[in-house]
Structures are given as C-alpha cells and as structure tokens.
Tab-separated table of N, CA and C in Angstrom:
chain	number	residue	atom	x	y	z
A	221	UNK	N	108.471	-226.056	-35.656
A	221	UNK	CA	109.300	-225.442	-36.677
A	221	UNK	C	108.643	-224.131	-37.152
A	222	UNK	N	107.345	-224.286	-37.531
A	222	UNK	CA	106.671	-223.086	-38.019
A	222	UNK	C	106.559	-222.080	-36.890
A	223	UNK	N	106.266	-222.584	-35.681
A	223	UNK	CA	106.057	-221.633	-34.580
A	223	UNK	C	107.342	-220.887	-34.298
A	224	UNK	N	108.490	-221.538	-34.419
A	224	UNK	CA	109.734	-220.795	-34.172
A	224	UNK	C	109.932	-219.715	-35.217
A	225	UNK	N	109.610	-220.052	-36.471
A	225	UNK	CA	109.775	-219.030	-37.527
A	225	UNK	C	108.875	-217.842	-37.234
A	226	UNK	N	107.604	-218.151	-36.865
A	226	UNK	CA	106.669	-217.059	-36.610
A	226	UNK	C	107.125	-216.235	-35.419
A	227	UNK	N	107.700	-216.913	-34.422
A	227	UNK	CA	108.167	-216.164	-33.249
A	227	UNK	C	109.259	-215.192	-33.654
A	228	UNK	N	110.179	-215.667	-34.526
A	228	UNK	CA	111.260	-214.767	-34.950
A	228	UNK	C	110.676	-213.582	-35.692
A	229	UNK	N	109.656	-213.854	-36.523
A	229	UNK	CA	109.001	-212.752	-37.245
A	229	UNK	C	108.395	-211.762	-36.262
A	230	UNK	N	107.784	-212.285	-35.192
A	230	UNK	CA	107.149	-211.360	-34.230
A	230	UNK	C	108.206	-210.557	-33.497
A	231	UNK	N	109.428	-211.134	-33.316
A	231	UNK	CA	110.480	-210.319	-32.681
A	231	UNK	C	110.776	-209.098	-33.525
A	232	UNK	N	110.856	-209.346	-34.858
A	232	UNK	CA	111.158	-208.212	-35.748
A	232	UNK	C	110.075	-207.150	-35.613
A	233	UNK	N	108.805	-207.599	-35.545
A	233	UNK	CA	107.722	-206.615	-35.420
A	233	UNK	C	107.857	-205.831	-34.128
A	234	UNK	N	108.178	-206.539	-33.033
A	234	UNK	CA	108.244	-205.836	-31.741
A	234	UNK	C	109.366	-204.816	-31.770
A	235	UNK	N	110.515	-205.223	-32.379
A	235	UNK	CA	111.644	-204.282	-32.419
A	235	UNK	C	111.262	-203.063	-33.252
A	236	UNK	N	110.567	-203.292	-34.370
A	236	UNK	CA	110.129	-202.142	-35.172
A	236	UNK	C	109.133	-201.300	-34.393
A	237	UNK	N	108.299	-201.966	-33.563
A	237	UNK	CA	107.357	-201.197	-32.751
A	237	UNK	C	108.088	-200.249	-31.827
A	238	UNK	N	109.178	-200.763	-31.223
A	238	UNK	CA	109.924	-199.912	-30.290
A	238	UNK	C	110.535	-198.745	-31.062
A	239	UNK	N	111.102	-199.053	-32.243
A	239	UNK	CA	111.741	-197.974	-33.018
A	239	UNK	C	110.684	-196.978	-33.459
A	240	UNK	N	109.499	-197.516	-33.848
A	240	UNK	CA	108.458	-196.644	-34.397
A	240	UNK	C	108.020	-195.587	-33.413
A	241	UNK	N	108.094	-195.901	-32.112
A	241	UNK	CA	107.617	-194.925	-31.135
A	241	UNK	C	108.562	-193.742	-31.100
A	242	UNK	N	109.866	-194.002	-31.279
A	242	UNK	CA	110.823	-192.903	-31.074
A	242	UNK	C	110.904	-191.994	-32.280
A	243	UNK	N	110.650	-192.558	-33.479
A	243	UNK	CA	111.058	-191.799	-34.653
A	243	UNK	C	110.105	-190.677	-34.997
A	244	UNK	N	108.787	-190.947	-34.928
A	244	UNK	CA	107.881	-190.023	-35.611
A	244	UNK	C	107.587	-188.828	-34.717
A	245	UNK	N	107.474	-187.663	-35.360
A	245	UNK	CA	107.202	-186.459	-34.585
A	245	UNK	C	105.733	-186.106	-34.681
A	246	UNK	N	105.113	-186.407	-35.836
A	246	UNK	CA	103.717	-186.029	-35.982
A	246	UNK	C	102.853	-187.017	-35.202
A	247	UNK	N	101.804	-186.492	-34.592
A	247	UNK	CA	100.967	-187.305	-33.703
A	247	UNK	C	100.360	-188.485	-34.448
A	248	UNK	N	99.803	-188.204	-35.643
A	248	UNK	CA	99.054	-189.271	-36.312
A	248	UNK	C	99.988	-190.330	-36.861
A	249	UNK	N	101.193	-189.900	-37.330
A	249	UNK	CA	102.126	-190.894	-37.850
A	249	UNK	C	102.505	-191.866	-36.738
A	250	UNK	N	102.737	-191.305	-35.563
A	250	UNK	CA	103.103	-192.183	-34.443
A	250	UNK	C	101.967	-193.146	-34.129
A	251	UNK	N	100.772	-192.574	-34.122
A	251	UNK	CA	99.616	-193.395	-33.775
A	251	UNK	C	99.423	-194.505	-34.790
A	252	UNK	N	99.557	-194.151	-36.076
A	252	UNK	CA	99.323	-195.142	-37.130
A	252	UNK	C	100.325	-196.281	-37.028
A	253	UNK	N	101.628	-195.931	-36.992
A	253	UNK	CA	102.630	-196.996	-37.092
A	253	UNK	C	102.582	-197.892	-35.865
A	254	UNK	N	102.494	-197.281	-34.671
A	254	UNK	CA	102.594	-198.149	-33.488
A	254	UNK	C	101.393	-199.070	-33.418
A	255	UNK	N	100.208	-198.581	-33.806
A	255	UNK	CA	99.039	-199.468	-33.699
A	255	UNK	C	99.104	-200.559	-34.747
A	256	UNK	N	99.546	-200.194	-35.962
A	256	UNK	CA	99.584	-201.224	-37.015
A	256	UNK	C	100.592	-202.312	-36.662
A	257	UNK	N	101.793	-201.867	-36.212
A	257	UNK	CA	102.831	-202.852	-35.896
A	257	UNK	C	102.380	-203.699	-34.711
A	258	UNK	N	101.664	-203.045	-33.778
A	258	UNK	CA	101.224	-203.763	-32.595
A	258	UNK	C	100.246	-204.860	-32.977
A	259	UNK	N	99.292	-204.543	-33.873
A	259	UNK	CA	98.341	-205.578	-34.286
A	259	UNK	C	99.055	-206.695	-35.037
A	260	UNK	N	100.023	-206.336	-35.867
A	260	UNK	CA	100.753	-207.363	-36.621
A	260	UNK	C	101.517	-208.274	-35.671
A	261	UNK	N	102.137	-207.677	-34.635
A	261	UNK	CA	102.867	-208.509	-33.677
A	261	UNK	C	101.898	-209.436	-32.959
A	262	UNK	N	100.703	-208.907	-32.642
A	262	UNK	CA	99.734	-209.761	-31.951
A	262	UNK	C	99.358	-210.950	-32.814
A	263	UNK	N	99.097	-210.695	-34.097
A	263	UNK	CA	98.662	-211.796	-34.973
A	263	UNK	C	99.748	-212.850	-35.066
A	264	UNK	N	101.005	-212.424	-35.290
A	264	UNK	CA	102.059	-213.426	-35.492
A	264	UNK	C	102.304	-214.222	-34.216
A	265	UNK	N	102.294	-213.517	-33.063
A	265	UNK	CA	102.577	-214.260	-31.826
A	265	UNK	C	101.469	-215.268	-31.551
A	266	UNK	N	100.212	-214.842	-31.730
A	266	UNK	CA	99.122	-215.775	-31.421
A	266	UNK	C	99.116	-216.947	-32.391
A	267	UNK	N	99.462	-216.687	-33.678
A	267	UNK	CA	99.539	-217.807	-34.625
A	267	UNK	C	100.661	-218.757	-34.225
A	268	UNK	N	101.794	-218.168	-33.809
A	268	UNK	CA	102.911	-219.021	-33.405
A	268	UNK	C	102.507	-219.879	-32.213
A	269	UNK	N	101.769	-219.283	-31.254
A	269	UNK	CA	101.358	-220.062	-30.088
A	269	UNK	C	100.389	-221.156	-30.506
A	270	UNK	N	99.531	-220.840	-31.481
A	270	UNK	CA	98.577	-221.872	-31.929
A	270	UNK	C	99.324	-223.049	-32.517
A	271	UNK	N	100.322	-222.769	-33.367
A	271	UNK	CA	101.069	-223.882	-33.965
A	271	UNK	C	101.818	-224.667	-32.893
A	272	UNK	N	102.278	-223.915	-31.868
A	272	UNK	CA	103.096	-224.573	-30.856
A	272	UNK	C	102.257	-225.514	-29.993
A	273	UNK	N	101.010	-225.087	-29.688
A	273	UNK	CA	100.285	-225.843	-28.676
A	273	UNK	C	99.383	-226.897	-29.302
A	274	UNK	N	99.513	-227.147	-30.581
A	274	UNK	CA	98.789	-228.276	-31.149
A	274	UNK	C	97.289	-228.060	-31.120
A	275	UNK	N	96.499	-229.168	-31.015
A	275	UNK	CA	95.051	-229.029	-31.166
A	275	UNK	C	94.372	-229.466	-29.875
A	276	UNK	N	94.230	-228.529	-28.924
A	276	UNK	CA	93.471	-228.857	-27.706
A	276	UNK	C	92.799	-227.583	-27.236
A	277	UNK	N	92.396	-227.524	-25.979
A	277	UNK	CA	91.607	-226.369	-25.523
A	277	UNK	C	92.439	-225.100	-25.578
A	278	UNK	N	93.793	-225.251	-25.601
A	278	UNK	CA	94.622	-224.039	-25.711
A	278	UNK	C	94.278	-223.292	-26.984
A	279	UNK	N	94.287	-224.046	-28.119
A	279	UNK	CA	94.081	-223.354	-29.400
A	279	UNK	C	92.686	-222.781	-29.475
A	280	UNK	N	91.711	-223.409	-28.838
A	280	UNK	CA	90.354	-222.841	-28.859
A	280	UNK	C	90.375	-221.457	-28.226
A	281	UNK	N	91.021	-221.364	-27.035
A	281	UNK	CA	91.062	-220.053	-26.373
A	281	UNK	C	91.899	-219.078	-27.184
A	282	UNK	N	92.977	-219.598	-27.797
A	282	UNK	CA	93.812	-218.685	-28.594
A	282	UNK	C	93.049	-218.163	-29.794
A	283	UNK	N	92.186	-218.995	-30.392
A	283	UNK	CA	91.395	-218.519	-31.542
A	283	UNK	C	90.452	-217.423	-31.084
A	284	UNK	N	89.796	-217.652	-29.936
A	284	UNK	CA	88.888	-216.617	-29.404
A	284	UNK	C	89.655	-215.337	-29.155
A	285	UNK	N	90.859	-215.489	-28.548
A	285	UNK	CA	91.661	-214.296	-28.240
A	285	UNK	C	92.047	-213.583	-29.526
A	286	UNK	N	92.429	-214.348	-30.556
A	286	UNK	CA	92.879	-213.731	-31.809
A	286	UNK	C	91.740	-212.953	-32.448
A	287	UNK	N	90.546	-213.586	-32.531
A	287	UNK	CA	89.425	-212.858	-33.155
A	287	UNK	C	89.083	-211.619	-32.344
A	288	UNK	N	89.134	-211.739	-31.001
A	288	UNK	CA	88.782	-210.580	-30.177
A	288	UNK	C	89.748	-209.438	-30.433
A	289	UNK	N	91.049	-209.765	-30.435
A	289	UNK	CA	92.030	-208.683	-30.602
A	289	UNK	C	91.932	-208.108	-32.004
A	290	UNK	N	91.628	-208.977	-32.984
A	290	UNK	CA	91.524	-208.459	-34.361
A	290	UNK	C	90.375	-207.480	-34.476
A	291	UNK	N	89.316	-207.709	-33.703
A	291	UNK	CA	88.169	-206.804	-33.808
A	291	UNK	C	88.447	-205.524	-33.028
A	292	UNK	N	88.923	-205.672	-31.782
A	292	UNK	CA	88.968	-204.469	-30.931
A	292	UNK	C	90.233	-203.645	-31.168
A	293	UNK	N	91.302	-204.234	-31.691
A	293	UNK	CA	92.534	-203.472	-31.852
A	293	UNK	C	92.363	-202.267	-32.751
A	294	UNK	N	92.060	-202.510	-34.021
A	294	UNK	CA	91.904	-201.355	-34.910
A	294	UNK	C	90.797	-200.406	-34.474
A	295	UNK	N	89.726	-200.950	-33.885
A	295	UNK	CA	88.623	-200.066	-33.497
A	295	UNK	C	89.085	-199.096	-32.426
A	296	UNK	N	89.843	-199.593	-31.455
A	296	UNK	CA	90.272	-198.683	-30.386
A	296	UNK	C	91.255	-197.661	-30.927
A	297	UNK	N	92.089	-198.062	-31.881
A	297	UNK	CA	93.010	-197.076	-32.461
A	297	UNK	C	92.244	-196.027	-33.227
A	298	UNK	N	91.166	-196.487	-33.912
A	298	UNK	CA	90.367	-195.496	-34.648
A	298	UNK	C	89.742	-194.510	-33.688
A	299	UNK	N	89.284	-195.017	-32.534
A	299	UNK	CA	88.624	-194.122	-31.572
A	299	UNK	C	89.610	-193.070	-31.087
A	300	UNK	N	90.846	-193.501	-30.820
A	300	UNK	CA	91.838	-192.533	-30.340
A	300	UNK	C	92.100	-191.486	-31.414
A	301	UNK	N	92.287	-191.949	-32.662
A	301	UNK	CA	92.588	-190.989	-33.744
A	301	UNK	C	91.417	-190.035	-33.929
A	302	UNK	N	90.190	-190.575	-33.821
A	302	UNK	CA	89.010	-189.720	-34.018
A	302	UNK	C	88.959	-188.671	-32.920
A	303	UNK	N	89.182	-189.080	-31.683
A	303	UNK	CA	89.095	-188.088	-30.598
A	303	UNK	C	90.214	-187.067	-30.746
A	304	UNK	N	91.387	-187.507	-31.231
A	304	UNK	CA	92.465	-186.531	-31.433
A	304	UNK	C	92.088	-185.571	-32.539
A	305	UNK	N	91.485	-186.095	-33.609
A	305	UNK	CA	91.166	-185.219	-34.750
A	305	UNK	C	90.076	-184.235	-34.378
A	306	UNK	N	89.028	-184.742	-33.704
A	306	UNK	CA	87.905	-183.853	-33.401
A	306	UNK	C	88.326	-182.770	-32.426
A	307	UNK	N	89.283	-183.081	-31.553
A	307	UNK	CA	89.664	-182.072	-30.561
A	307	UNK	C	90.756	-181.174	-31.076
A	308	UNK	N	91.048	-181.233	-32.397
A	308	UNK	CA	91.785	-180.104	-32.940
A	308	UNK	C	93.246	-180.294	-33.163
A	309	UNK	N	93.747	-181.516	-33.263
A	309	UNK	CA	95.163	-181.617	-33.660
A	309	UNK	C	95.186	-181.597	-35.174
A	310	UNK	N	95.878	-180.596	-35.778
A	310	UNK	CA	95.838	-180.540	-37.243
A	310	UNK	C	96.618	-181.700	-37.823
A	311	UNK	N	96.223	-182.030	-39.063
A	311	UNK	CA	96.720	-183.288	-39.620
A	311	UNK	C	98.184	-183.189	-39.957
A	312	UNK	N	98.601	-182.045	-40.536
A	312	UNK	CA	99.980	-182.033	-41.054
A	312	UNK	C	100.915	-181.318	-40.112
A	313	UNK	N	100.436	-181.048	-38.873
A	313	UNK	CA	101.267	-180.227	-38.008
A	313	UNK	C	102.501	-180.979	-37.559
A	314	UNK	N	103.582	-180.251	-37.380
A	314	UNK	CA	104.815	-180.832	-36.838
A	314	UNK	C	104.819	-180.533	-35.345
A	315	UNK	N	104.143	-181.355	-34.551
A	315	UNK	CA	104.103	-180.937	-33.143
A	315	UNK	C	105.438	-181.241	-32.493
A	316	UNK	N	105.558	-180.822	-31.244
A	316	UNK	CA	106.884	-180.907	-30.599
A	316	UNK	C	107.219	-182.370	-30.361
A	317	UNK	N	108.472	-182.650	-30.200
A	317	UNK	CA	108.993	-184.029	-30.115
A	317	UNK	C	108.322	-184.773	-28.960
B	199	UNK	N	112.948	-220.202	-26.737
B	199	UNK	CA	112.329	-219.316	-27.722
B	199	UNK	C	111.306	-218.414	-27.071
B	200	UNK	N	110.391	-219.005	-26.259
B	200	UNK	CA	109.330	-218.199	-25.659
B	200	UNK	C	109.923	-217.210	-24.662
B	201	UNK	N	111.008	-217.612	-24.005
B	201	UNK	CA	111.615	-216.731	-22.994
B	201	UNK	C	112.061	-215.425	-23.642
B	202	UNK	N	112.650	-215.539	-24.857
B	202	UNK	CA	113.126	-214.311	-25.515
B	202	UNK	C	111.935	-213.453	-25.899
B	203	UNK	N	110.813	-214.102	-26.304
B	203	UNK	CA	109.635	-213.307	-26.652
B	203	UNK	C	109.141	-212.540	-25.441
B	204	UNK	N	109.099	-213.237	-24.286
B	204	UNK	CA	108.649	-212.563	-23.064
B	204	UNK	C	109.562	-211.386	-22.772
B	205	UNK	N	110.891	-211.615	-22.918
B	205	UNK	CA	111.853	-210.547	-22.614
B	205	UNK	C	111.619	-209.354	-23.525
B	206	UNK	N	111.424	-209.637	-24.839
B	206	UNK	CA	111.220	-208.529	-25.788
B	206	UNK	C	109.938	-207.783	-25.480
B	207	UNK	N	108.876	-208.535	-25.123
B	207	UNK	CA	107.612	-207.869	-24.809
B	207	UNK	C	107.781	-206.931	-23.627
B	208	UNK	N	108.515	-207.393	-22.607
B	208	UNK	CA	108.697	-206.548	-21.420
B	208	UNK	C	109.470	-205.291	-21.799
B	209	UNK	N	110.502	-205.459	-22.637
B	209	UNK	CA	111.286	-204.273	-23.042
B	209	UNK	C	110.399	-203.290	-23.791
B	210	UNK	N	109.557	-203.808	-24.698
B	210	UNK	CA	108.734	-202.868	-25.476
B	210	UNK	C	107.720	-202.198	-24.574
B	211	UNK	N	107.210	-202.915	-23.558
B	211	UNK	CA	106.275	-202.263	-22.624
B	211	UNK	C	106.987	-201.157	-21.862
B	212	UNK	N	108.242	-201.437	-21.439
B	212	UNK	CA	108.985	-200.426	-20.659
B	212	UNK	C	109.211	-199.187	-21.499
B	213	UNK	N	109.700	-199.389	-22.746
B	213	UNK	CA	109.993	-198.195	-23.552
B	213	UNK	C	108.709	-197.438	-23.856
B	214	UNK	N	107.618	-198.176	-24.121
B	214	UNK	CA	106.368	-197.461	-24.396
B	214	UNK	C	105.968	-196.617	-23.206
B	215	UNK	N	106.020	-197.234	-22.009
B	215	UNK	CA	105.529	-196.493	-20.838
B	215	UNK	C	106.447	-195.312	-20.564
B	216	UNK	N	107.764	-195.491	-20.700
B	216	UNK	CA	108.648	-194.377	-20.373
B	216	UNK	C	108.509	-193.285	-21.419
B	217	UNK	N	108.541	-193.678	-22.700
B	217	UNK	CA	108.619	-192.667	-23.739
B	217	UNK	C	107.293	-191.958	-23.918
B	218	UNK	N	106.180	-192.741	-23.869
B	218	UNK	CA	104.922	-192.143	-24.308
B	218	UNK	C	104.194	-191.450	-23.170
B	219	UNK	N	104.361	-191.963	-21.949
B	219	UNK	CA	103.500	-191.418	-20.888
B	219	UNK	C	103.922	-189.996	-20.571
B	220	UNK	N	105.241	-189.683	-20.724
B	220	UNK	CA	105.674	-188.337	-20.321
B	220	UNK	C	105.585	-187.369	-21.483
B	221	UNK	N	104.670	-187.599	-22.425
B	221	UNK	CA	104.487	-186.640	-23.515
B	221	UNK	C	103.422	-185.633	-23.114
B	222	UNK	N	103.282	-184.593	-23.935
B	222	UNK	CA	102.392	-183.499	-23.527
B	222	UNK	C	100.937	-183.880	-23.752
B	223	UNK	N	100.634	-184.373	-24.972
B	223	UNK	CA	99.215	-184.476	-25.294
B	223	UNK	C	98.578	-185.680	-24.596
B	224	UNK	N	97.276	-185.573	-24.446
B	224	UNK	CA	96.530	-186.660	-23.793
B	224	UNK	C	96.535	-187.893	-24.678
B	225	UNK	N	96.508	-187.653	-26.012
B	225	UNK	CA	96.315	-188.805	-26.904
B	225	UNK	C	97.549	-189.670	-26.948
B	226	UNK	N	98.738	-189.069	-26.602
B	226	UNK	CA	99.903	-189.954	-26.479
B	226	UNK	C	99.709	-190.910	-25.322
B	227	UNK	N	99.095	-190.370	-24.260
B	227	UNK	CA	98.883	-191.253	-23.092
B	227	UNK	C	97.860	-192.313	-23.436
B	228	UNK	N	96.829	-191.910	-24.203
B	228	UNK	CA	95.819	-192.909	-24.607
B	228	UNK	C	96.460	-193.973	-25.483
B	229	UNK	N	97.335	-193.521	-26.378
B	229	UNK	CA	98.012	-194.486	-27.258
B	229	UNK	C	98.878	-195.416	-26.427
B	230	UNK	N	99.541	-194.855	-25.417
B	230	UNK	CA	100.367	-195.705	-24.550
B	230	UNK	C	99.496	-196.717	-23.832
B	231	UNK	N	98.309	-196.271	-23.372
B	231	UNK	CA	97.409	-197.217	-22.696
B	231	UNK	C	97.026	-198.336	-23.646
B	232	UNK	N	96.708	-197.973	-24.894
B	232	UNK	CA	96.296	-198.985	-25.861
B	232	UNK	C	97.425	-199.974	-26.099
B	233	UNK	N	98.646	-199.447	-26.291
B	233	UNK	CA	99.779	-200.340	-26.596
B	233	UNK	C	100.057	-201.261	-25.419
B	234	UNK	N	100.049	-200.690	-24.208
B	234	UNK	CA	100.429	-201.502	-23.055
B	234	UNK	C	99.363	-202.556	-22.793
B	235	UNK	N	98.069	-202.217	-23.007
B	235	UNK	CA	97.049	-203.247	-22.772
B	235	UNK	C	97.180	-204.352	-23.801
B	236	UNK	N	97.529	-204.003	-25.053
B	236	UNK	CA	97.711	-205.045	-26.069
B	236	UNK	C	98.918	-205.906	-25.710
B	237	UNK	N	99.979	-205.236	-25.195
B	237	UNK	CA	101.163	-206.018	-24.851
B	237	UNK	C	100.900	-206.944	-23.675
B	238	UNK	N	100.054	-206.495	-22.711
B	238	UNK	CA	99.787	-207.391	-21.580
B	238	UNK	C	99.004	-208.608	-22.042
B	239	UNK	N	98.104	-208.415	-23.020
B	239	UNK	CA	97.375	-209.591	-23.537
B	239	UNK	C	98.376	-210.592	-24.090
B	240	UNK	N	99.350	-210.067	-24.867
B	240	UNK	CA	100.341	-210.960	-25.487
B	240	UNK	C	101.197	-211.632	-24.421
B	241	UNK	N	101.602	-210.813	-23.445
B	241	UNK	CA	102.488	-211.364	-22.407
B	241	UNK	C	101.788	-212.493	-21.675
B	242	UNK	N	100.504	-212.270	-21.334
B	242	UNK	CA	99.766	-213.317	-20.606
B	242	UNK	C	99.629	-214.561	-21.473
B	243	UNK	N	99.361	-214.370	-22.777
B	243	UNK	CA	99.168	-215.541	-23.645
B	243	UNK	C	100.475	-216.317	-23.758
B	244	UNK	N	101.587	-215.610	-23.957
B	244	UNK	CA	102.867	-216.304	-24.120
B	244	UNK	C	103.235	-217.004	-22.821
B	245	UNK	N	102.997	-216.337	-21.678
B	245	UNK	CA	103.344	-216.950	-20.399
B	245	UNK	C	102.470	-218.161	-20.131
B	246	UNK	N	101.196	-218.080	-20.593
B	246	UNK	CA	100.300	-219.226	-20.377
B	246	UNK	C	100.817	-220.430	-21.159
B	247	UNK	N	101.250	-220.205	-22.407
B	247	UNK	CA	101.741	-221.333	-23.194
B	247	UNK	C	103.076	-221.805	-22.622
B	248	UNK	N	103.869	-220.855	-22.112
B	248	UNK	CA	105.184	-221.216	-21.572
B	248	UNK	C	105.031	-222.109	-20.341
B	249	UNK	N	104.052	-221.775	-19.484
B	249	UNK	CA	103.879	-222.539	-18.241
B	249	UNK	C	102.808	-223.612	-18.401
B	250	UNK	N	102.220	-223.690	-19.581
B	250	UNK	CA	101.171	-224.687	-19.827
B	250	UNK	C	100.040	-224.572	-18.803
B	251	UNK	N	99.661	-223.351	-18.513
B	251	UNK	CA	98.592	-223.114	-17.550
B	251	UNK	C	97.434	-222.508	-18.318
B	252	UNK	N	96.275	-223.189	-18.302
B	252	UNK	CA	95.233	-222.809	-19.256
B	252	UNK	C	94.436	-221.635	-18.744
B	253	UNK	N	94.488	-221.352	-17.406
B	253	UNK	CA	93.591	-220.324	-16.885
B	253	UNK	C	94.101	-218.936	-17.241
B	254	UNK	N	95.423	-218.826	-17.503
B	254	UNK	CA	95.970	-217.489	-17.814
B	254	UNK	C	95.385	-216.963	-19.115
B	255	UNK	N	94.996	-217.879	-20.017
B	255	UNK	CA	94.446	-217.396	-21.291
B	255	UNK	C	93.120	-216.694	-21.072
B	256	UNK	N	92.300	-217.226	-20.135
B	256	UNK	CA	91.045	-216.514	-19.851
B	256	UNK	C	91.345	-215.127	-19.307
B	257	UNK	N	92.420	-215.063	-18.478
B	257	UNK	CA	92.799	-213.747	-17.934
B	257	UNK	C	93.118	-212.788	-19.068
B	258	UNK	N	93.857	-213.293	-20.084
B	258	UNK	CA	94.272	-212.343	-21.136
B	258	UNK	C	93.065	-211.870	-21.922
B	259	UNK	N	92.056	-212.739	-22.100
B	259	UNK	CA	90.848	-212.283	-22.808
B	259	UNK	C	90.165	-211.178	-22.019
B	260	UNK	N	90.025	-211.393	-20.693
B	260	UNK	CA	89.344	-210.356	-19.901
B	260	UNK	C	90.186	-209.090	-19.866
B	261	UNK	N	91.518	-209.247	-19.863
B	261	UNK	CA	92.360	-208.036	-19.873
B	261	UNK	C	92.145	-207.275	-21.168
B	262	UNK	N	91.940	-208.000	-22.270
B	262	UNK	CA	91.669	-207.314	-23.527
B	262	UNK	C	90.381	-206.526	-23.462
B	263	UNK	N	89.356	-207.151	-22.865
B	263	UNK	CA	88.062	-206.456	-22.771
B	263	UNK	C	88.211	-205.198	-21.948
B	264	UNK	N	88.896	-205.312	-20.803
B	264	UNK	CA	89.029	-204.144	-19.926
B	264	UNK	C	89.794	-203.045	-20.636
B	265	UNK	N	90.876	-203.407	-21.348
B	265	UNK	CA	91.655	-202.392	-22.045
B	265	UNK	C	90.831	-201.671	-23.079
B	266	UNK	N	90.048	-202.463	-23.819
B	266	UNK	CA	89.250	-201.832	-24.872
B	266	UNK	C	88.218	-200.895	-24.269
B	267	UNK	N	87.540	-201.358	-23.206
B	267	UNK	CA	86.522	-200.506	-22.573
B	267	UNK	C	87.162	-199.243	-22.041
B	268	UNK	N	88.328	-199.385	-21.408
B	268	UNK	CA	88.986	-198.204	-20.844
B	268	UNK	C	89.240	-197.159	-21.891
B	269	UNK	N	89.689	-197.596	-23.068
B	269	UNK	CA	90.036	-196.619	-24.090
B	269	UNK	C	88.789	-195.942	-24.616
B	270	UNK	N	87.734	-196.720	-24.863
B	270	UNK	CA	86.537	-196.080	-25.424
B	270	UNK	C	85.971	-195.062	-24.448
B	271	UNK	N	85.873	-195.431	-23.166
B	271	UNK	CA	85.258	-194.503	-22.210
B	271	UNK	C	86.146	-193.287	-22.017
B	272	UNK	N	87.474	-193.494	-21.982
B	272	UNK	CA	88.373	-192.335	-21.789
B	272	UNK	C	88.244	-191.384	-22.966
B	273	UNK	N	88.206	-191.936	-24.191
B	273	UNK	CA	88.151	-191.016	-25.342
B	273	UNK	C	86.803	-190.323	-25.370
B	274	UNK	N	85.731	-191.002	-24.915
B	274	UNK	CA	84.441	-190.297	-24.852
B	274	UNK	C	84.518	-189.157	-23.853
B	275	UNK	N	85.198	-189.403	-22.707
B	275	UNK	CA	85.347	-188.339	-21.699
B	275	UNK	C	86.098	-187.158	-22.300
B	276	UNK	N	87.136	-187.459	-23.090
B	276	UNK	CA	87.913	-186.361	-23.676
B	276	UNK	C	87.076	-185.649	-24.720
B	277	UNK	N	86.291	-186.420	-25.497
B	277	UNK	CA	85.473	-185.772	-26.536
B	277	UNK	C	84.440	-184.855	-25.910
B	278	UNK	N	83.966	-185.264	-24.743
B	278	UNK	CA	82.929	-184.449	-24.096
B	278	UNK	C	83.540	-183.157	-23.550
B	279	UNK	N	84.893	-182.999	-23.709
B	279	UNK	CA	85.491	-181.748	-23.261
B	279	UNK	C	86.042	-181.871	-21.874
B	280	UNK	N	86.798	-182.946	-21.648
B	280	UNK	CA	87.464	-183.044	-20.344
B	280	UNK	C	88.571	-182.015	-20.289
B	281	UNK	N	89.408	-182.083	-19.261
B	281	UNK	CA	90.469	-181.081	-19.139
B	281	UNK	C	91.360	-181.200	-20.365
B	282	UNK	N	91.570	-180.085	-21.082
B	282	UNK	CA	92.366	-180.183	-22.304
B	282	UNK	C	93.749	-179.610	-22.044
B	283	UNK	N	94.747	-180.350	-22.399
B	283	UNK	CA	96.144	-179.864	-22.168
B	283	UNK	C	96.377	-178.646	-23.070
C-alpha cells in the first residue's frame, strides 16, 4: 500500500523532471532543478522498493544503494556547477535556449 | 505498478538524452551524463525488484560508482582547460 503511494509520488517527480529540463533557459537554473528533482525521485523510488520487498537481502542492498546515491548525487552536481562557474558562465546570464 | 515506473524512467532518459546532449555548452552534456547515470541506477533497481533478481542490484551500485567517477574526472579535465566550446 505504502509502496504504491510512494511510486505514484515518484511518477510526479519524474514528470516534473522532464518538464524541468525544457523550461529553464539559464544554465544554473536548469542544473539546479533537474538535479534536485532527480535526487528526490531516486529517494522515493528506492523507499518504495524497500517497502515493497519486505525485509530480506533485497532491502540491505537497497539501503546501501540509497546511502550511496544520497552521498554521490549532490556531490556530482556540485562538481558540475563548480566547473561551470569557474570556467566562466556568468550567474545571471540568459544564455541561448 | 512497477511497469509504469519503468516506462516513465525510459521516457525521461530519452527526453534527457535528446534534449540535453544536443546543447551547445559542455556542462549541459555533463548534466545529461549525470541524469542518465542516475536514471540507469533507478531503472536497474526497479527492474531487479520487478524480476526478483538480486544480482541486478549489485549492478546498479557499480553503475552508480562508474557514473560518479566519470563525472568527477570529466569535470577535472574541463577545469584543467580542455577544449572549450
């Protein structure tokens, strides 16, 4: 029951992720929204899978996967934003579509 | 339920790859790489639970590691002054 609810929630996140890619024109806005929504979708889907698969070796691996993605997701997005910033994309620029 | 999740994940991967890869800046491509690697982790995890196959989960963990390493090394290459668009 809970896993189905969480799955529906993750659908909403994925759909917003798709919309988020098309809408924003500024580089950083696009980067921010897609990465944030992506991490949120990951958390909800993995939680839904944990509830679905009960308590066995599946959930152990899913917990490891969840902690790993929680650590590396934002860090990799930060690295991309940092490399974009250092190489000279201005913050408020309206770059081309 | 899981089938629709798999379908949605595939659609979001397709739109990301089509929309983001053909952009001008390098960082859009890096962002696309990050998104697609995260989506493949999810796809593998959902498919593993769907087929009740436990080995696919190990695959998704290693895919996460590879994706993360790829992004860090690529951005270091760009920071070091790789070809700039």
